[in-house]
Short mmCIF file of C-alpha atoms and ligand atoms in Angstrom, two decimals:
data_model
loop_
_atom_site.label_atom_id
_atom_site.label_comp_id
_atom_site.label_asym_id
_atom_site.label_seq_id
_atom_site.Cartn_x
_atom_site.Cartn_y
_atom_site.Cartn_z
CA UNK A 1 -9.53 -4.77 27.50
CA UNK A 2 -6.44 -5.72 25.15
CA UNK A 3 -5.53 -2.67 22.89
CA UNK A 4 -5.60 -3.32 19.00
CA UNK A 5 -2.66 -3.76 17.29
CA UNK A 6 -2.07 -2.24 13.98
CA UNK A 7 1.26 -3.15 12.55
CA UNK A 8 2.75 -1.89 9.30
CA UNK A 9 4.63 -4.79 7.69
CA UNK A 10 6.62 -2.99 4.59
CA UNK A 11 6.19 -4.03 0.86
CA UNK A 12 6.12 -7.77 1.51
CA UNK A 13 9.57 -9.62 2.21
CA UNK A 14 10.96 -10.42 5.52
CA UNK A 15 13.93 -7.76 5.40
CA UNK A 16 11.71 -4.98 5.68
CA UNK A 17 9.61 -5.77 8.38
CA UNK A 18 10.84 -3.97 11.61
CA UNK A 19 11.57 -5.34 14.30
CA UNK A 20 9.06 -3.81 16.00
CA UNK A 21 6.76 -5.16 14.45
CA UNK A 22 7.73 -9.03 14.14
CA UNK A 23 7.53 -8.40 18.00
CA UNK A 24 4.21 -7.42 17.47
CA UNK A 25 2.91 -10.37 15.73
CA UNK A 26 5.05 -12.98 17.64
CA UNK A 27 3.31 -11.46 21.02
CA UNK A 28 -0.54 -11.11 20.11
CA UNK A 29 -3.04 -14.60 20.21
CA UNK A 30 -4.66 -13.84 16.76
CA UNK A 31 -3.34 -12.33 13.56
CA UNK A 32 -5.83 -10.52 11.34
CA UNK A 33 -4.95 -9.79 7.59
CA UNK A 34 -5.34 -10.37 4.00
CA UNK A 35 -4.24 -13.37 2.45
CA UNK A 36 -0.67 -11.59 1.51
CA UNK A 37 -0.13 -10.71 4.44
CA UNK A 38 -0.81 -13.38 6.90
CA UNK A 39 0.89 -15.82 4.45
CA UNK A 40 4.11 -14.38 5.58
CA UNK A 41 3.22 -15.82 9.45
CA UNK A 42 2.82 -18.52 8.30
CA UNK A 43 5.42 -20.29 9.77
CA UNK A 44 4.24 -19.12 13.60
CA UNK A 45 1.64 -20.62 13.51
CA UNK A 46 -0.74 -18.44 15.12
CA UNK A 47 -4.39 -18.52 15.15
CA UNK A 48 -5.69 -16.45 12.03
CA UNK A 49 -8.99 -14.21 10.93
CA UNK A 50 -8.51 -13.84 7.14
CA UNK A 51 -10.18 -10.40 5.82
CA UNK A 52 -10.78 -10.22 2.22
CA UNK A 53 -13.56 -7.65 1.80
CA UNK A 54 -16.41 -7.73 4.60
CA UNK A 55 -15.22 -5.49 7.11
CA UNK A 56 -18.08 -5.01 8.61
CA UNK A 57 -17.68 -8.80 9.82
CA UNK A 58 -13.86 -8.39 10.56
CA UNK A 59 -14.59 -5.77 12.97
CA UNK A 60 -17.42 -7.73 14.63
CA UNK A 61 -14.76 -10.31 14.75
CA UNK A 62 -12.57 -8.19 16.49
CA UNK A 63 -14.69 -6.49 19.30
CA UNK A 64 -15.64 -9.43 20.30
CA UNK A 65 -12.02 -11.34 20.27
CA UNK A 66 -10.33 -8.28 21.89
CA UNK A 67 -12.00 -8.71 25.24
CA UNK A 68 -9.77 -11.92 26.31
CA UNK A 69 -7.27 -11.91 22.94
CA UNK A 70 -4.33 -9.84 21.90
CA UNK A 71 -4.76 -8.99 18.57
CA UNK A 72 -2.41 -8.21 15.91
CA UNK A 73 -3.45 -6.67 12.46
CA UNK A 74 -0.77 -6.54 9.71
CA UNK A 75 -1.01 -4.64 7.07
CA UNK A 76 0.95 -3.83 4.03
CA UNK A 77 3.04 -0.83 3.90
CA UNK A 78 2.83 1.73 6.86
CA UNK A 79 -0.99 1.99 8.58
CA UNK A 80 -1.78 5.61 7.91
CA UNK A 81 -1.10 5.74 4.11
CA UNK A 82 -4.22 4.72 2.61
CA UNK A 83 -4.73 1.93 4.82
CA UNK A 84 -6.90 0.30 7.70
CA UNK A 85 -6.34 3.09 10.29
CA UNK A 86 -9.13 5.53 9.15
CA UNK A 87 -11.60 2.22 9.39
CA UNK A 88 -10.29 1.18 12.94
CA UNK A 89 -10.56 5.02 14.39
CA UNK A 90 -13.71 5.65 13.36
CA UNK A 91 -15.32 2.18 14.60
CA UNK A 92 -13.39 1.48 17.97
CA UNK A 93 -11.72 5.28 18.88
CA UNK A 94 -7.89 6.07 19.08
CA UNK A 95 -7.38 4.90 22.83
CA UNK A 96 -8.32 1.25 21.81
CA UNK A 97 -5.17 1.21 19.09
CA UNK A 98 -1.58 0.83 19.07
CA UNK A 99 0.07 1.31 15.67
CA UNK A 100 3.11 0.26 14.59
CA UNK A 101 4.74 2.22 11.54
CA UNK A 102 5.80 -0.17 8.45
CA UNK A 103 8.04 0.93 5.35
CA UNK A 104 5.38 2.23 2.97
CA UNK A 105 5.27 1.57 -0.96
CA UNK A 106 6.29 4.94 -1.79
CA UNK A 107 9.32 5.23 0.36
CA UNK A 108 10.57 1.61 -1.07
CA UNK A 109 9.94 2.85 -4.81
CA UNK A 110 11.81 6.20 -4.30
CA UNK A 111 14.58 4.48 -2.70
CA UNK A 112 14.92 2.36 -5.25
CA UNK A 113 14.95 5.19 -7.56
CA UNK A 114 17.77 7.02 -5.63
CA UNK A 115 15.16 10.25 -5.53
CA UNK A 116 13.67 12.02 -2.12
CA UNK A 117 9.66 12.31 -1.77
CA UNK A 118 9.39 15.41 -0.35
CA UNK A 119 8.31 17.61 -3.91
CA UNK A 120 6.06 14.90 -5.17
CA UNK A 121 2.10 14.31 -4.51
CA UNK A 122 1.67 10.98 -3.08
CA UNK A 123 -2.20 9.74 -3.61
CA UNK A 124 -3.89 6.46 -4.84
CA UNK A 125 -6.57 5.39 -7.42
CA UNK A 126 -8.44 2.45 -4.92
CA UNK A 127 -11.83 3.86 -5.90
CA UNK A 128 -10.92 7.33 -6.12
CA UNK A 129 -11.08 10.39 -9.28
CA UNK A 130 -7.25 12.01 -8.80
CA UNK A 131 -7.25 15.23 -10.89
CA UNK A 132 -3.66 14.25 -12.25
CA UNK A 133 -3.22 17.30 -14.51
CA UNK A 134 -3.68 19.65 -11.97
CA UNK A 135 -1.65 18.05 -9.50
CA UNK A 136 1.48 17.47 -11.80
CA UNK A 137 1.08 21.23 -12.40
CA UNK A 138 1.89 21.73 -9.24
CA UNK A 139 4.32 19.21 -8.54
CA UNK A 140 7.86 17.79 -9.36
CA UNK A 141 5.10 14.59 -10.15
CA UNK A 142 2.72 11.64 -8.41
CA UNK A 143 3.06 8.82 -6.58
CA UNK A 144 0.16 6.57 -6.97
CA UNK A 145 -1.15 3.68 -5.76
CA UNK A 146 -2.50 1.25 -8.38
CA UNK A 147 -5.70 -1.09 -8.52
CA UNK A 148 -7.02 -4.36 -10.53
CA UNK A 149 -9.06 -1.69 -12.57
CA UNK A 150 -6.87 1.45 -12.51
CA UNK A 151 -3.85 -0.13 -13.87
CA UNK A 152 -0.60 1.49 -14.67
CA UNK A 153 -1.55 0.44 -18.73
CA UNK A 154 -4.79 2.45 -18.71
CA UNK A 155 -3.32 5.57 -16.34
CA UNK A 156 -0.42 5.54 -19.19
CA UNK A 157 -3.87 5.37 -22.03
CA UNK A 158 -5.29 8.33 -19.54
CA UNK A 159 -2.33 10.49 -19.41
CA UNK A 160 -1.89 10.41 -23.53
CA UNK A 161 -5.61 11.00 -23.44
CA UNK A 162 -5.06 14.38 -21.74
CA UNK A 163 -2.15 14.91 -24.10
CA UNK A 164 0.32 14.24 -21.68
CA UNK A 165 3.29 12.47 -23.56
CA UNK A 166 6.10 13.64 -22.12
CA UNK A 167 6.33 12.40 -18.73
CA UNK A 168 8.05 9.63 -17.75
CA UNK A 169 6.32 6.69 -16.06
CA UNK A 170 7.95 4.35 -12.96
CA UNK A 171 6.00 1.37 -12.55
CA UNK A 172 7.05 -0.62 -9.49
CA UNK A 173 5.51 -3.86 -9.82
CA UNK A 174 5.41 -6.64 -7.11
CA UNK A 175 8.20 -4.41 -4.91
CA UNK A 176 10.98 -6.45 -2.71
CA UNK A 177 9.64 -9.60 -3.60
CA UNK A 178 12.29 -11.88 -5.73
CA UNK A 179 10.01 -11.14 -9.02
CA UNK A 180 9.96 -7.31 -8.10
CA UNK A 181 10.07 -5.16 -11.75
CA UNK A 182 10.60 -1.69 -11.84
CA UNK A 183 9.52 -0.24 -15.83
CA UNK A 184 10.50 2.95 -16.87
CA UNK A 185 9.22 4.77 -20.06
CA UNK A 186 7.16 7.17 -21.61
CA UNK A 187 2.55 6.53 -21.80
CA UNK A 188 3.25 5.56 -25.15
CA UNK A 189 6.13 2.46 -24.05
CA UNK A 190 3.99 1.91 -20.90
CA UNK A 191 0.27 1.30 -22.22
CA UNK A 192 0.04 -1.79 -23.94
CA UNK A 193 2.06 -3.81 -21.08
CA UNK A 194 1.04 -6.13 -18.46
CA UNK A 195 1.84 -6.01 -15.15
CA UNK A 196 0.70 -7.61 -12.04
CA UNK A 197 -1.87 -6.87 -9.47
CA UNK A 198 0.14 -5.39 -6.73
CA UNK A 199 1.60 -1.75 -8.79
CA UNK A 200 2.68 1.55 -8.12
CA UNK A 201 3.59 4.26 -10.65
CA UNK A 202 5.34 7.09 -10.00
CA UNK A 203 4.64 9.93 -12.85
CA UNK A 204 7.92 12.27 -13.17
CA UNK A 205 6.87 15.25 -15.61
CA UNK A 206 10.23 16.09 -16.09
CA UNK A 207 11.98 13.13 -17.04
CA UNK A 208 14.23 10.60 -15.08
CA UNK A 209 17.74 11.08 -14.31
CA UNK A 210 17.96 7.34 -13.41
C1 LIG B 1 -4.43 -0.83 0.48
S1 LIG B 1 -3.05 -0.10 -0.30
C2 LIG B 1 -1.95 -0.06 1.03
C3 LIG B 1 -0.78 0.87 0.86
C4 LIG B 1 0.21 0.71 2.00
N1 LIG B 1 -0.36 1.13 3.24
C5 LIG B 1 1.55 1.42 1.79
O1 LIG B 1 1.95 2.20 2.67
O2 LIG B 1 2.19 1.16 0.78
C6 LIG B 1 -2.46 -1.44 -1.28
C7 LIG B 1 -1.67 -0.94 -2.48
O3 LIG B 1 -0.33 -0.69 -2.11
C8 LIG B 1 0.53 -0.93 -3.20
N2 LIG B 1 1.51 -1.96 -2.77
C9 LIG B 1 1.63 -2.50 -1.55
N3 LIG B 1 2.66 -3.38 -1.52
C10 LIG B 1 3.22 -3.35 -2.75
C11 LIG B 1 4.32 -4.02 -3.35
N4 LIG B 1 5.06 -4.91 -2.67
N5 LIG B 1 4.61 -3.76 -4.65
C12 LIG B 1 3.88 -2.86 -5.36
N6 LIG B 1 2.81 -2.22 -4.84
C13 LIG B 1 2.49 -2.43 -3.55
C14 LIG B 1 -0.35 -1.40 -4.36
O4 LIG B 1 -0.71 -0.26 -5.13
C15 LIG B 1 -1.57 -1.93 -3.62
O5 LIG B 1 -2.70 -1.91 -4.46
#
């Protein structure tokens, strides 16, 4: 039986996928991803499964696919940061899976912001409570992933909410792609704008040096 491929694909443009993993997708039979992500394929030409949200189904798809098929999942960023990896451990074990690391959101964002990682708490708000206050006690600030519902506009309406004014907010909205904006200001310039879908914020409680 064909090992599962798991490949990280970056942010979303073609100069940060690896190598590694465009060798990945050019050598399996069928590409599984979202919409985002597959769109990028495109031009290969390979036989797709589209997931948008039943993945009970997707992984039906895929037992039964990987018996004959090489399969190739892409996924945004790098697999083990809030990704499909969890999912695909749990239902087919580790032995059936290869994964391929991918440039995450958060290491794009604080590149772009000339700033290492390592001091700040890196979490998301998919369907999750984040105890922010405590957490940018304890830290030089947060990296968070961003949702539809939990938008960078209503975690800046949050954060003044808890009396927290004087941080500085990074949105990184639609990152490496040609319309990729990066918005920097306090809760107060940040909460009445709009930004797309696909957001992450850093939270710096100190202030930017930027
Ligand atoms: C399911 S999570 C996957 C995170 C991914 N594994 C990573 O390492 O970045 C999807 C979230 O990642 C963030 N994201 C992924 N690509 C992005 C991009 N190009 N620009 C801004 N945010 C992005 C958004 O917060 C989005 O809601």
């Amino acid at each position: 039986m064909n090992k599962i491929c798991i490949a990280g694909i970056g942010p979303g443009a073609l100069d940060y996928i690896t190598p590694a993993a465009r060798k990945a997708v050019e050598n399996c039979d069928i590409l599984v991803g979202g919409r985002r992500n597959l769109a990028i394929f495109a031009g290969l030409q390979k036989e797709t499964y589209l997931f948008e949200s039943n993945m009970e189904e997707m992984i039906g798809f895929v037992q039964l696919q990987m018996q004959k098929k090489r399969i190739c999942v892409v996924v945004s960023g790098d697999p083990g940061f809030y990704s499909l990896l969890d999912f695909f451990i749990r239902k087919l074990g580790r032995e059936s899976l290869q994964v391929i690391p991918g440039i995450s959101s958060f290491q794009y964002l604080f590149c772009k912001m000339v700033k290492p990682w390592k001091d700040y708490h890196l979490a998301s708000l998919h369907g999750r409570e984040v105890q922010l206050q405590n957490l940018l006690e304890s830290n030089q600030g947060i990296f968070l992933l961003t949702d539809k519902q939990n938008t960078p506009s209503k975690l800046a309406a949050d954060l003044m909410n808890w009396g927290i004014f004087e941080c500085t907010m990074v949105v990184g909205e639609n990152l490496s792609y040609p319309e990729e904006r990066i918005v920097i200001g306090k809760p107060i310039d940040i909460q009445n704008q709009q930004f797309d879908e696909l957001c992450v914020v850093v939270i710096e409680k100190d202030g930017m040096a930027i």
